[in-house]
mmCIF file of C-alpha atoms and ligand atoms in Angstrom:
data_model
loop_
_atom_site.group_PDB
_atom_site.id
_atom_site.type_symbol
_atom_site.label_atom_id
_atom_site.label_comp_id
_atom_site.label_asym_id
_atom_site.label_seq_id
_atom_site.Cartn_x
_atom_site.Cartn_y
_atom_site.Cartn_z
ATOM 1 C CA MET N 1 0.016 0.107 0.018
ATOM 2 C CA ILE N 2 1.390 3.416 -0.894
ATOM 3 C CA LYS N 3 1.287 6.182 1.396
ATOM 4 C CA TRP N 4 0.392 9.597 0.056
ATOM 5 C CA SER N 5 -0.675 13.003 0.718
ATOM 6 C CA PHE N 6 -2.031 15.713 -1.548
ATOM 7 C CA SER N 7 1.211 17.445 -1.760
ATOM 8 C CA GLY N 8 3.134 14.221 -2.637
ATOM 9 C CA LEU N 9 0.546 13.259 -5.399
ATOM 10 C CA LYS N 10 1.015 16.906 -6.814
ATOM 11 C CA ASP N 11 4.699 16.359 -6.907
ATOM 12 C CA PHE N 12 4.227 13.088 -8.644
ATOM 13 C CA ILE N 13 2.079 14.710 -11.263
ATOM 14 C CA ASN N 14 4.531 17.586 -11.641
ATOM 15 C CA CYS N 15 7.199 15.064 -12.392
ATOM 16 C CA PRO N 16 7.436 11.538 -11.449
ATOM 17 C CA ARG N 17 11.275 11.487 -11.577
ATOM 18 C CA GLN N 18 11.940 14.236 -9.167
ATOM 19 C CA TYR N 19 9.154 12.690 -6.847
ATOM 20 C CA HIS N 20 10.929 9.420 -6.888
ATOM 21 C CA GLU N 21 14.485 10.831 -6.068
ATOM 22 C CA VAL N 22 13.211 13.343 -3.549
ATOM 23 C CA LYS N 23 10.208 11.826 -1.811
ATOM 24 C CA VAL N 24 11.067 8.116 -2.228
ATOM 25 C CA LEU N 25 14.693 7.613 -2.169
ATOM 26 C CA ARG N 26 15.333 10.989 -0.273
ATOM 27 C CA ASN N 27 18.421 11.613 -2.541
ATOM 28 C CA PHE N 28 18.004 15.402 -2.528
ATOM 29 C CA ILE N 29 16.088 17.718 -0.741
ATOM 30 C CA LYS N 30 13.824 20.521 -2.022
ATOM 31 C CA ALA N 31 15.247 23.760 -0.169
ATOM 32 C CA PRO N 32 12.468 26.055 0.792
ATOM 33 C CA THR N 33 11.930 29.139 -1.485
ATOM 34 C CA GLU N 34 11.689 32.514 0.100
ATOM 35 C CA GLN N 35 7.763 32.442 -0.625
ATOM 36 C CA MET N 36 7.441 29.036 1.195
ATOM 37 C CA LEU N 37 8.971 30.417 4.185
ATOM 38 C CA TYR N 38 6.873 33.346 4.198
ATOM 39 C CA GLY N 39 3.722 31.119 3.772
ATOM 40 C CA THR N 40 4.832 29.260 6.832
ATOM 41 C CA ALA N 41 5.240 32.124 8.832
ATOM 42 C CA VAL N 42 1.934 33.589 7.805
ATOM 43 C CA HIS N 43 0.373 30.161 8.606
ATOM 44 C CA ALA N 44 1.680 30.202 11.955
ATOM 45 C CA ALA N 45 0.466 33.811 12.902
ATOM 46 C CA LEU N 46 -3.044 33.100 11.546
ATOM 47 C CA GLU N 47 -3.186 29.865 13.503
ATOM 48 C CA ASP N 48 -2.093 31.361 16.823
ATOM 49 C CA TYR N 49 -4.702 34.416 16.007
ATOM 50 C CA VAL N 50 -7.514 32.062 15.392
ATOM 51 C CA ARG N 51 -6.762 29.689 18.109
ATOM 52 C CA ASP N 52 -5.559 31.728 20.904
ATOM 53 C CA GLY N 53 -6.246 35.295 19.843
ATOM 54 C CA THR N 54 -2.564 36.003 19.744
ATOM 55 C CA SER N 55 -1.865 39.297 18.453
ATOM 56 C CA LEU N 56 -0.873 39.673 14.888
ATOM 57 C CA ALA N 57 2.426 41.264 14.066
ATOM 58 C CA LYS N 58 2.111 44.723 12.218
ATOM 59 C CA ASN N 59 2.772 43.251 8.895
ATOM 60 C CA TYR N 60 0.153 40.915 9.366
ATOM 61 C CA GLU N 61 -2.499 43.068 10.589
ATOM 62 C CA ARG N 62 -4.320 43.515 7.346
ATOM 63 C CA PHE N 63 -5.319 39.774 7.591
ATOM 64 C CA LYS N 64 -7.324 40.564 10.751
ATOM 65 C CA PRO N 65 -10.705 41.530 9.251
ATOM 66 C CA MET N 66 -10.664 38.316 7.279
ATOM 67 C CA LEU N 67 -9.844 36.166 10.424
ATOM 68 C CA ASP N 68 -12.598 37.779 12.552
ATOM 69 C CA VAL N 69 -15.149 36.605 10.047
ATOM 70 C CA LEU N 70 -13.804 33.077 10.545
ATOM 71 C CA VAL N 71 -13.476 33.515 14.225
ATOM 72 C CA GLY N 72 -17.095 34.546 14.370
ATOM 73 C CA LEU N 73 -18.582 31.366 12.819
ATOM 74 C CA PRO N 74 -20.473 29.211 14.935
ATOM 75 C CA GLY N 75 -19.368 25.866 16.026
ATOM 76 C CA THR N 76 -16.041 24.123 17.443
ATOM 77 C CA ARG N 77 -12.999 25.346 15.740
ATOM 78 C CA TYR N 78 -10.043 23.251 15.247
ATOM 79 C CA THR N 79 -6.756 24.568 13.995
ATOM 80 C CA GLU N 80 -4.128 22.811 11.983
ATOM 81 C CA HIS N 81 -6.043 19.636 12.455
ATOM 82 C CA LYS N 82 -4.338 16.471 11.645
ATOM 83 C CA MET N 83 -6.268 13.734 9.966
ATOM 84 C CA ALA N 84 -5.137 10.293 8.471
ATOM 85 C CA LEU N 85 -7.166 7.438 7.073
ATOM 86 C CA THR N 86 -6.291 3.631 6.473
ATOM 87 C CA GLY N 87 -6.696 1.881 3.169
ATOM 88 C CA ASP N 88 -10.194 1.064 3.718
ATOM 89 C CA ARG N 89 -10.864 4.911 4.347
ATOM 90 C CA ALA N 90 -11.570 4.499 7.991
ATOM 91 C CA GLU N 91 -9.769 6.980 10.344
ATOM 92 C CA CYS N 92 -6.643 6.568 12.360
ATOM 93 C CA GLY N 93 -3.855 8.361 14.140
ATOM 94 C CA PHE N 94 -1.578 10.644 12.117
ATOM 95 C CA ASP N 95 1.375 8.558 12.680
ATOM 96 C CA ALA N 96 -0.200 5.293 12.811
ATOM 97 C CA GLU N 97 1.851 2.895 10.972
ATOM 98 C CA ASP N 98 -0.841 1.713 8.721
ATOM 99 C CA TYR N 99 -2.089 4.961 7.452
ATOM 100 C CA TRP N 100 -2.662 5.160 3.768
ATOM 101 C CA VAL N 101 -3.355 9.121 3.179
ATOM 102 C CA ARG N 102 -3.103 11.949 5.683
ATOM 103 C CA GLY N 103 -3.536 15.625 5.616
ATOM 104 C CA ILE N 104 -3.791 18.737 8.003
ATOM 105 C CA ALA N 105 -6.880 21.219 7.730
ATOM 106 C CA ASP N 106 -5.519 24.960 8.385
ATOM 107 C CA LEU N 107 -9.013 25.552 10.046
ATOM 108 C CA LEU N 108 -11.877 23.197 10.521
ATOM 109 C CA ILE N 109 -15.165 24.240 12.038
ATOM 110 C CA ILE N 110 -17.716 21.823 13.077
ATOM 111 C CA ASP N 111 -21.466 23.165 13.518
ATOM 112 C CA ASP N 112 -23.652 20.026 14.311
ATOM 113 C CA HIS N 113 -24.109 18.233 10.723
ATOM 114 C CA LYS N 114 -22.186 20.969 9.044
ATOM 115 C CA ALA N 115 -18.565 21.670 8.724
ATOM 116 C CA ILE N 116 -16.436 24.506 7.174
ATOM 117 C CA ILE N 117 -12.759 23.682 6.200
ATOM 118 C CA ILE N 118 -10.485 26.542 5.347
ATOM 119 C CA ASP N 119 -6.833 26.392 3.956
ATOM 120 C CA TYR N 120 -4.914 29.626 3.658
ATOM 121 C CA LYS N 121 -2.848 30.491 0.446
ATOM 122 C CA THR N 122 -0.326 33.212 0.358
ATOM 123 C CA GLY N 123 0.474 32.527 -3.403
ATOM 124 C CA SER N 124 -1.478 33.502 -6.669
ATOM 125 C CA ALA N 125 -5.149 33.018 -6.963
ATOM 126 C CA ARG N 126 -5.022 32.594 -10.609
ATOM 127 C CA TYR N 127 -5.319 28.826 -10.577
ATOM 128 C CA PRO N 128 -7.050 27.688 -7.594
ATOM 129 C CA ASP N 129 -6.800 23.637 -7.298
ATOM 130 C CA LEU N 130 -9.765 22.645 -5.075
ATOM 131 C CA ARG N 131 -8.752 18.773 -5.160
ATOM 132 C CA GLN N 132 -6.809 19.379 -1.817
ATOM 133 C CA MET N 133 -10.160 20.472 -0.210
ATOM 134 C CA LYS N 134 -11.856 17.324 -1.670
ATOM 135 C CA LEU N 135 -9.306 15.179 0.130
ATOM 136 C CA MET N 136 -9.823 17.269 3.111
ATOM 137 C CA ALA N 137 -13.507 16.805 3.032
ATOM 138 C CA LEU N 138 -13.409 13.028 2.557
ATOM 139 C CA MET N 139 -11.267 12.906 5.736
ATOM 140 C CA VAL N 140 -13.802 15.241 7.781
ATOM 141 C CA PHE N 141 -16.599 12.938 6.426
ATOM 142 C CA ALA N 142 -14.529 9.919 7.829
ATOM 143 C CA TYR N 143 -13.648 11.544 11.163
ATOM 144 C CA PHE N 144 -17.039 13.277 11.867
ATOM 145 C CA PRO N 145 -20.067 10.829 11.059
ATOM 146 C CA GLU N 146 -22.469 13.375 12.142
ATOM 147 C CA VAL N 147 -21.458 15.773 9.391
ATOM 148 C CA THR N 148 -23.579 15.667 6.267
ATOM 149 C CA SER N 149 -22.478 18.839 4.460
ATOM 150 C CA ILE N 150 -19.277 20.609 4.056
ATOM 151 C CA ARG N 151 -18.119 23.765 2.469
ATOM 152 C CA ALA N 152 -14.582 23.995 1.928
ATOM 153 C CA GLY N 153 -12.500 26.989 0.574
ATOM 154 C CA LEU N 154 -9.157 28.105 -0.327
ATOM 155 C CA VAL N 155 -8.635 31.638 1.246
ATOM 156 C CA PHE N 156 -6.130 33.793 -0.838
ATOM 157 C CA VAL N 157 -5.159 35.995 2.073
ATOM 158 C CA MET N 158 -2.969 38.476 0.134
ATOM 159 C CA HIS N 159 -5.880 39.113 -2.305
ATOM 160 C CA GLY N 160 -8.834 38.828 0.189
ATOM 161 C CA THR N 161 -10.537 36.282 -1.978
ATOM 162 C CA ILE N 162 -11.956 32.851 -1.355
ATOM 163 C CA VAL N 163 -12.727 29.925 -3.722
ATOM 164 C CA SER N 164 -14.974 27.458 -2.180
ATOM 165 C CA GLU N 165 -16.827 24.185 -3.060
ATOM 166 C CA ASN N 166 -20.002 22.443 -1.330
ATOM 167 C CA TYR N 167 -19.972 18.777 -0.676
ATOM 168 C CA ASN N 168 -22.488 16.406 0.635
ATOM 169 C CA ARG N 169 -21.887 12.999 2.009
ATOM 170 C CA ASP N 170 -23.744 11.152 -0.883
ATOM 171 C CA MET N 171 -20.674 12.390 -3.384
ATOM 172 C CA VAL N 172 -17.928 10.635 -1.358
ATOM 173 C CA GLU N 173 -17.645 8.069 -3.786
ATOM 174 C CA SER N 174 -17.403 10.376 -6.726
ATOM 175 C CA MET N 175 -14.924 12.570 -4.898
ATOM 176 C CA TRP N 176 -12.460 9.672 -4.173
ATOM 177 C CA ASP N 177 -12.843 9.210 -8.041
ATOM 178 C CA VAL N 178 -10.823 12.329 -8.527
ATOM 179 C CA PHE N 179 -7.652 10.670 -6.969
ATOM 180 C CA LEU N 180 -7.861 7.014 -8.057
ATOM 181 C CA PRO N 181 -6.533 7.383 -11.619
ATOM 182 C CA THR N 182 -3.448 9.362 -10.298
ATOM 183 C CA LEU N 183 -2.873 6.654 -7.253
ATOM 184 C CA THR N 184 -3.254 3.856 -9.954
ATOM 185 C CA ARG N 185 -0.373 5.600 -11.930
ATOM 186 C CA LEU N 186 1.679 6.065 -8.651
ATOM 187 C CA GLU N 187 1.362 2.394 -7.836
ATOM 188 C CA ALA N 188 2.190 1.472 -11.246
ATOM 189 C CA ALA N 189 5.369 3.501 -11.089
ATOM 190 C CA HIS N 190 6.436 1.804 -7.746
ATOM 191 C CA GLU N 191 5.887 -1.526 -9.217
ATOM 192 C CA SER N 192 7.588 -0.981 -12.508
ATOM 193 C CA GLY N 193 10.380 1.119 -11.120
ATOM 194 C CA ALA N 194 9.720 3.493 -14.130
ATOM 195 C CA TRP N 195 9.706 7.206 -13.038
ATOM 196 C CA SER N 196 9.619 9.260 -16.037
ATOM 197 C CA PRO N 197 10.964 12.772 -16.185
ATOM 198 C CA ASN N 198 8.559 15.592 -16.930
ATOM 199 C CA PRO N 199 10.786 18.497 -18.029
ATOM 200 C CA THR N 200 9.691 21.895 -17.893
ATOM 201 C CA PRO N 201 10.989 25.397 -17.819
ATOM 202 C CA LEU N 202 11.133 24.965 -13.885
ATOM 203 C CA CYS N 203 13.844 22.066 -14.332
ATOM 204 C CA GLY N 204 16.792 24.778 -13.832
ATOM 205 C CA TRP N 205 15.437 24.972 -10.140
ATOM 206 C CA CYS N 206 14.888 21.280 -9.456
ATOM 207 C CA PRO N 207 17.346 19.705 -6.748
ATOM 208 C CA VAL N 208 17.986 16.523 -8.724
ATOM 209 C CA ASP N 209 21.218 17.499 -10.236
ATOM 210 C CA THR N 210 21.712 14.159 -11.833
ATOM 211 C CA CYS N 211 18.984 14.446 -14.092
ATOM 212 C CA GLU N 212 19.817 15.388 -17.820
ATOM 213 C CA TYR N 213 16.853 17.943 -18.316
ATOM 214 C CA ARG N 214 18.256 20.136 -15.230
ATOM 215 C CA GLU N 215 21.628 20.311 -17.154
ATOM 216 C CA ARG N 216 20.049 20.939 -20.385
ATOM 217 C CA LYS N 217 17.945 23.957 -19.065
ATOM 218 C CA ARG N 218 20.986 25.474 -17.122
ATOM 219 C CA ARG N 219 22.955 25.885 -20.584
ATOM 220 C CA TYR N 220 20.096 28.155 -21.991
HETATM 221 S S1 LIG Y 1 15.254 18.234 -13.838
HETATM 222 FE FE1 LIG Y 1 13.147 18.259 -14.468
HETATM 223 S S2 LIG Y 1 12.617 16.429 -15.529
HETATM 224 FE FE2 LIG Y 1 14.472 16.187 -14.255
HETATM 225 S S3 LIG Y 1 13.894 15.435 -12.331
HETATM 226 FE FE3 LIG Y 1 13.819 17.608 -12.035
HETATM 227 S S4 LIG Y 1 11.731 18.264 -12.619
HETATM 228 FE FE4 LIG Y 1 12.144 16.315 -13.496
#
């Protein structure tokens, strides 16, 4: 059984070879970019504010009105909520040996049979990818049997916009179908050992310095 997460699956889609070298063999480390470090700092500040009311640093104060809307929503709040499922899609401990998939919801609010899931984004709002929210929603349905409907949204904090979707419990099977074709490809790559490169203009920044495409891009 292949263990996976949404970010890992995305890395595999972007380049199976890089995924294999970085995530499976751990031959190379992806150094965090400046944007990633900024994103981590913002996430920590927003989490502290929503969980404990910790004051925001001056440069983050502009996020307060948006956060106050979230804090004012009814229900039980969970911040940085870790969830994991086994292969039969049952909840398990985040660090359980037999976990199959796992993820962390930035903010989860449970209000009786309804839930809200929020993921903070510090990057561009141009190409929102809601598959991550589908996976989070699938985990929430597994963890909270009383929940029948979920609104899940990517909050682009730099732009003050939200992109959201609504899910009902009767959509669960079709929501899993979104991931199964890629998971089948991932399993096939593990079985065959064929990890194809997927060269793009970003190869020059790839940590896999043994890949011929990285060198080729560097020369231009
Ligand atoms: S250099 Fe490009 S093709 Fe090669 S592993 Fe990295 S991302 Fe993939």
